[in-house]
Amino acid sequence: MRIDVLTLFPGMFAGPLDESIIKRARETGRLEFQLHNLRDWTLDRHKTVDDRPFGGGPGMLLKPEPLFAAVESLRRETTRVILLSPGGRRFDQQVARELAQETDLLLVTGHYEGFDERVRAALADDELSVGDYVLTNGALPAMIVIDAVTRLLPGVLGDDESSRDESFSAGLLEYPQYTRPAEFRGMPVPEVLLSGNHAEIAKWRREQARLRTAAQRPDLLQREPAAGAAPKPDERNQAAGSQDPAPKPDNL
Ligand code: 4FV
């Protein structure tokens, strides 16, 4: 996948996309990432990208000319042009899965009070918000989208970094997980997880995922599980009809 980002703050992208999984995705060519400074598409010697809102009001707006010039020079046949702004539809795991099917994205990040409306109306294919809060600019939202989408690209996550069965994959929050030691500071691991009985483990996990979702995110229970979402743990085993060889904790 190719992701281009149009920003006034290219320096903000140094770091978060240069480590770990995203770094490896770039090194292996699974992710092609390119930053572009909006000021490179300004025509005046002050490299002006903003101006006052018609009708008055606080702050400044991003002018249409540099944005249209930049997007029209960067956009290819298959590019999906996405504005990042608090006014967009909510970015979530389902949208991340959707975007991971694309071949190339152009993320247009905001600043000041936002975009001239004609950018939204005539230039963007989509508009996404990472949450109901106001940030200083769209750089962090762009990095959030890049991270969430890149880890879903084929081959980006190694076996031990599976995206299978994780939060939101079945529309539920993730069930509690434990690793060794089986007892820590008087806190034992739930017996069922040490039982080796995979059906019981799957049942417990599903129940825990529901309980946690009901407690923390009841809104998720109203939603239809995302299409193509991973089947619930026990359904997958029944489908597979075999007991996955769950790793045996060393005290068994
Ligand atoms: C934002 C968000 C966000 C608003 C004013 C940049 C800022 C400035 N973008 N999800 N929440 N953007 O707060 O995507 O233009």
Short mmCIF file of C-alpha atoms and ligand atoms in Angstrom, two decimals:
data_model
loop_
_atom_site.label_atom_id
_atom_site.label_comp_id
_atom_site.label_asym_id
_atom_site.label_seq_id
_atom_site.Cartn_x
_atom_site.Cartn_y
_atom_site.Cartn_z
CA MET A 1 0.00 0.00 0.00
CA ARG A 2 1.10 3.56 -0.73
CA ILE A 3 0.20 6.29 1.76
CA ASP A 4 0.92 9.95 1.01
CA VAL A 5 0.41 12.59 3.69
CA LEU A 6 -0.13 16.30 3.03
CA THR A 7 0.85 18.30 6.11
CA LEU A 8 2.26 21.59 7.40
CA PHE A 9 4.27 19.66 10.05
CA PRO A 10 6.36 16.95 8.35
CA GLY A 11 8.69 16.94 11.38
CA MET A 12 5.91 15.56 13.57
CA PHE A 13 6.03 12.27 11.63
CA ALA A 14 9.64 11.53 12.55
CA GLY A 15 9.61 8.79 15.15
CA PRO A 16 6.21 7.09 15.36
CA LEU A 17 6.51 5.59 11.87
CA ASP A 18 10.22 4.72 12.21
CA GLU A 19 9.94 1.98 14.83
CA SER A 20 8.89 -1.66 15.16
CA ILE A 21 6.09 -3.00 12.99
CA ILE A 22 5.55 0.12 10.86
CA LYS A 23 9.30 0.47 10.26
CA ARG A 24 9.47 -3.17 9.16
CA ALA A 25 6.44 -2.70 6.88
CA ARG A 26 8.26 0.19 5.18
CA GLU A 27 11.54 -1.75 4.93
CA THR A 28 9.77 -4.74 3.36
CA GLY A 29 7.91 -2.49 0.94
CA ARG A 30 4.53 -3.51 2.27
CA LEU A 31 4.01 0.15 3.11
CA GLU A 32 5.26 2.95 0.87
CA PHE A 33 5.00 6.19 2.84
CA GLN A 34 5.62 9.70 1.54
CA LEU A 35 5.31 13.07 3.30
CA HIS A 36 4.46 16.28 1.45
CA ASN A 37 4.61 19.85 2.79
CA LEU A 38 1.53 21.86 1.79
CA ARG A 39 3.65 25.01 1.58
CA ASP A 40 5.35 23.52 -1.50
CA TRP A 41 2.11 24.28 -3.37
CA THR A 42 1.85 27.94 -2.40
CA LEU A 43 2.46 30.60 -5.02
CA ASP A 44 3.35 33.71 -2.97
CA ARG A 45 6.72 34.36 -1.40
CA HIS A 46 5.18 34.17 2.09
CA LYS A 47 4.02 30.64 1.26
CA THR A 48 0.51 31.56 2.52
CA VAL A 49 -1.77 28.59 3.24
CA ASP A 50 -4.40 30.25 5.46
CA ASP A 51 -6.76 33.22 5.50
CA ARG A 52 -9.55 34.76 7.60
CA PRO A 53 -13.07 33.25 7.42
CA PHE A 54 -15.69 35.13 5.38
CA GLY A 55 -18.42 36.37 7.67
CA GLY A 56 -15.95 36.89 10.50
CA GLY A 57 -15.23 34.57 13.41
CA PRO A 58 -12.14 33.45 15.29
CA GLY A 59 -9.01 31.99 13.80
CA MET A 60 -7.90 31.21 10.28
CA LEU A 61 -8.87 28.63 7.64
CA LEU A 62 -6.80 26.60 5.19
CA LYS A 63 -7.16 28.19 1.74
CA PRO A 64 -8.44 26.04 -1.16
CA GLU A 65 -5.78 26.89 -3.78
CA PRO A 66 -2.69 25.19 -2.25
CA LEU A 67 -4.79 22.15 -1.21
CA PHE A 68 -6.35 21.69 -4.64
CA ALA A 69 -2.97 22.16 -6.37
CA ALA A 70 -1.28 19.67 -4.04
CA VAL A 71 -3.97 16.98 -4.19
CA GLU A 72 -4.36 17.28 -7.97
CA SER A 73 -0.61 16.83 -8.43
CA LEU A 74 -0.33 13.92 -5.96
CA ARG A 75 -3.57 12.04 -6.73
CA ARG A 76 -3.42 8.95 -9.02
CA GLU A 77 -6.23 6.95 -10.60
CA THR A 78 -6.67 4.69 -7.54
CA THR A 79 -5.96 7.23 -4.80
CA ARG A 80 -8.51 7.65 -2.02
CA VAL A 81 -8.27 11.25 -0.76
CA ILE A 82 -9.12 11.40 2.96
CA LEU A 83 -9.51 14.57 5.04
CA LEU A 84 -8.74 14.27 8.75
CA SER A 85 -11.06 16.50 10.76
CA PRO A 86 -13.35 16.39 13.83
CA GLY A 87 -16.24 16.71 11.38
CA GLY A 88 -15.52 13.39 9.70
CA ARG A 89 -17.13 9.98 10.22
CA ARG A 90 -15.63 8.11 13.15
CA PHE A 91 -12.46 6.15 12.39
CA ASP A 92 -12.65 2.68 13.98
CA GLN A 93 -11.44 -0.89 13.40
CA GLN A 94 -14.11 -1.50 10.79
CA VAL A 95 -12.97 1.58 8.82
CA ALA A 96 -9.35 0.47 9.28
CA ARG A 97 -10.22 -2.90 7.70
CA GLU A 98 -12.01 -1.06 4.88
CA LEU A 99 -9.02 1.20 4.15
CA ALA A 100 -6.61 -1.76 4.28
CA GLN A 101 -8.30 -2.99 1.08
CA GLU A 102 -7.21 0.15 -0.81
CA THR A 103 -4.00 0.44 -2.87
CA ASP A 104 -3.17 4.05 -2.08
CA LEU A 105 -4.36 6.71 0.33
CA LEU A 106 -3.70 10.46 0.38
CA LEU A 107 -4.24 11.77 3.92
CA VAL A 108 -4.91 15.53 4.03
CA THR A 109 -4.25 16.89 7.52
CA GLY A 110 -5.87 20.05 8.86
CA HIS A 111 -4.65 22.98 10.89
CA TYR A 112 -6.00 26.30 12.24
CA GLU A 113 -9.81 26.23 12.42
CA GLY A 114 -9.97 23.74 9.56
CA PHE A 115 -10.53 23.63 5.81
CA ASP A 116 -12.35 25.96 3.39
CA GLU A 117 -15.63 24.08 2.80
CA ARG A 118 -14.89 23.68 -0.93
CA VAL A 119 -12.01 21.35 -0.02
CA ARG A 120 -14.49 19.07 1.75
CA ALA A 121 -17.13 19.43 -0.99
CA ALA A 122 -15.01 19.10 -4.14
CA LEU A 123 -11.68 17.48 -3.30
CA ALA A 124 -12.09 14.77 -0.66
CA ASP A 125 -13.39 11.24 -1.23
CA ASP A 126 -13.79 10.71 2.50
CA GLU A 127 -13.49 12.54 5.84
CA LEU A 128 -12.45 10.82 9.06
CA SER A 129 -12.35 11.83 12.72
CA VAL A 130 -10.24 9.92 15.23
CA GLY A 131 -12.36 11.13 18.11
CA ASP A 132 -14.60 13.84 19.54
CA TYR A 133 -11.86 16.17 20.71
CA VAL A 134 -9.97 19.02 19.00
CA LEU A 135 -6.25 18.65 18.29
CA THR A 136 -3.78 21.33 17.23
CA ASN A 137 -3.43 19.80 13.76
CA GLY A 138 -4.16 16.62 11.82
CA ALA A 139 -0.70 15.02 12.03
CA LEU A 140 -1.48 12.71 14.97
CA PRO A 141 -4.80 11.61 13.44
CA ALA A 142 -2.93 10.75 10.22
CA MET A 143 -0.39 8.66 12.16
CA ILE A 144 -3.21 6.86 13.97
CA VAL A 145 -4.82 5.92 10.66
CA ILE A 146 -1.47 4.84 9.16
CA ASP A 147 -0.67 2.63 12.17
CA ALA A 148 -4.11 0.98 12.42
CA VAL A 149 -4.30 0.33 8.65
CA THR A 150 -0.68 -0.80 8.12
CA ARG A 151 -0.86 -3.53 10.76
CA LEU A 152 -3.80 -5.05 8.86
CA LEU A 153 -1.85 -5.31 5.59
CA PRO A 154 -1.00 -8.89 4.58
CA GLY A 155 2.28 -10.06 6.04
CA VAL A 156 2.87 -7.01 8.23
CA LEU A 157 2.10 -8.73 11.51
CA GLY A 158 4.23 -11.81 12.22
CA ASP A 159 2.59 -14.95 13.66
CA ASP A 160 3.24 -13.83 17.22
CA GLU A 161 1.62 -10.47 16.47
CA SER A 162 -1.66 -11.78 15.22
CA SER A 163 -4.56 -9.40 14.54
CA ARG A 164 -6.86 -12.38 14.81
CA ASP A 165 -9.42 -12.39 17.62
CA GLU A 166 -8.45 -8.99 18.98
CA SER A 167 -10.50 -6.12 20.31
CA PHE A 168 -13.38 -5.06 18.10
CA SER A 169 -12.75 -7.98 15.69
CA ALA A 170 -15.99 -9.57 16.87
CA GLY A 171 -17.45 -6.25 17.90
CA LEU A 172 -16.44 -6.94 21.52
CA LEU A 173 -13.63 -5.73 23.73
CA GLU A 174 -10.86 -8.26 24.28
CA TYR A 175 -11.15 -10.90 27.04
CA PRO A 176 -8.65 -10.80 29.95
CA GLN A 177 -5.31 -12.40 29.12
CA TYR A 178 -2.56 -13.75 31.38
CA THR A 179 0.98 -15.06 30.92
CA ARG A 180 3.48 -16.66 33.35
CA PRO A 181 3.83 -16.71 36.33
CA ALA A 182 0.55 -18.48 37.16
CA GLU A 183 0.60 -16.71 40.54
CA PHE A 184 1.87 -13.16 40.98
CA ARG A 185 1.74 -11.25 44.27
CA GLY A 186 -1.12 -13.43 45.39
CA MET A 187 -3.01 -12.92 42.16
CA PRO A 188 -3.64 -16.31 40.52
CA VAL A 189 -4.41 -16.91 36.87
CA PRO A 190 -8.05 -18.10 36.49
CA GLU A 191 -8.07 -21.91 36.85
CA VAL A 192 -9.95 -22.43 33.57
CA LEU A 193 -6.95 -21.03 31.62
CA LEU A 194 -4.67 -23.65 33.17
CA SER A 195 -7.15 -26.47 32.48
CA GLY A 196 -6.15 -27.22 28.88
CA ASN A 197 -9.87 -27.63 28.18
CA HIS A 198 -10.10 -25.45 25.08
CA ALA A 199 -13.90 -25.47 24.86
CA GLU A 200 -14.15 -24.26 28.47
CA ILE A 201 -11.43 -21.69 27.82
CA ALA A 202 -13.24 -20.39 24.71
CA LYS A 203 -16.54 -20.21 26.62
CA TRP A 204 -14.91 -18.32 29.51
CA ARG A 205 -13.19 -15.91 27.10
CA ARG A 206 -16.40 -15.15 25.23
CA GLU A 207 -18.23 -14.56 28.48
CA GLN A 208 -15.44 -12.29 29.81
CA ALA A 209 -15.38 -10.35 26.53
CA ARG A 210 -19.11 -9.75 26.82
CA LEU A 211 -18.95 -8.78 30.49
CA ARG A 212 -16.13 -6.34 29.84
CA THR A 213 -17.90 -4.88 26.80
CA ALA A 214 -21.15 -4.50 28.72
CA ALA A 215 -19.24 -2.73 31.52
CA GLN A 216 -16.95 -0.48 29.44
CA ARG A 217 -18.63 -0.10 26.04
CA PRO A 218 -22.32 -1.02 26.09
CA ASP A 219 -22.64 0.97 22.83
CA LEU A 220 -20.65 -1.80 21.08
CA LEU A 221 -23.29 -4.36 22.08
CA GLN A 222 -25.92 -2.37 20.18
CA ARG A 223 -23.85 -2.58 16.99
CA GLU A 224 -24.10 -5.48 14.54
CA PRO A 225 -20.84 -7.40 14.63
CA ALA A 226 -18.74 -6.05 11.74
CA ALA A 227 -19.22 -7.96 8.46
CA GLY A 228 -16.36 -10.43 7.95
CA ALA A 229 -15.55 -9.99 11.64
CA ALA A 230 -13.68 -12.95 13.08
CA PRO A 231 -16.11 -15.63 14.29
CA LYS A 232 -16.23 -15.95 18.08
CA PRO A 233 -13.55 -18.24 19.57
CA ASP A 234 -15.77 -21.28 20.28
CA GLU A 235 -17.55 -21.06 16.87
CA ARG A 236 -14.12 -21.17 15.16
CA ASN A 237 -13.10 -24.30 17.15
CA GLN A 238 -16.44 -26.01 16.52
CA ALA A 239 -15.94 -25.13 12.85
CA ALA A 240 -12.42 -26.51 13.01
CA GLY A 241 -13.82 -29.38 15.10
CA SER A 242 -10.38 -29.81 16.66
CA GLN A 243 -8.87 -28.74 19.97
CA ASP A 244 -6.14 -26.21 19.21
CA PRO A 245 -3.02 -27.44 21.05
CA ALA A 246 -3.19 -24.57 23.58
CA PRO A 247 0.28 -23.98 25.04
CA LYS A 248 0.51 -25.79 28.35
CA PRO A 249 1.62 -23.56 31.22
CA ASP A 250 4.75 -25.21 32.69
CA ASN A 251 3.08 -26.19 35.99
CA LEU A 252 0.77 -28.75 34.37
C1 4FV B 1 -9.05 15.90 14.26
C2 4FV B 1 -9.78 14.90 14.93
C3 4FV B 1 -8.72 17.24 14.81
C4 4FV B 1 -9.08 20.38 14.32
C5 4FV B 1 -8.57 21.74 14.06
C6 4FV B 1 -6.90 20.14 13.42
C7 4FV B 1 -7.88 19.50 14.35
C8 4FV B 1 -7.32 21.57 13.29
N1 4FV B 1 -8.71 15.44 13.07
N2 4FV B 1 -9.85 13.83 14.09
N3 4FV B 1 -10.32 14.93 16.16
N4 4FV B 1 -8.20 18.13 13.92
O1 4FV B 1 -8.95 17.51 15.98
O2 4FV B 1 -9.20 14.18 12.97
O3 4FV B 1 -7.62 21.83 11.96
#
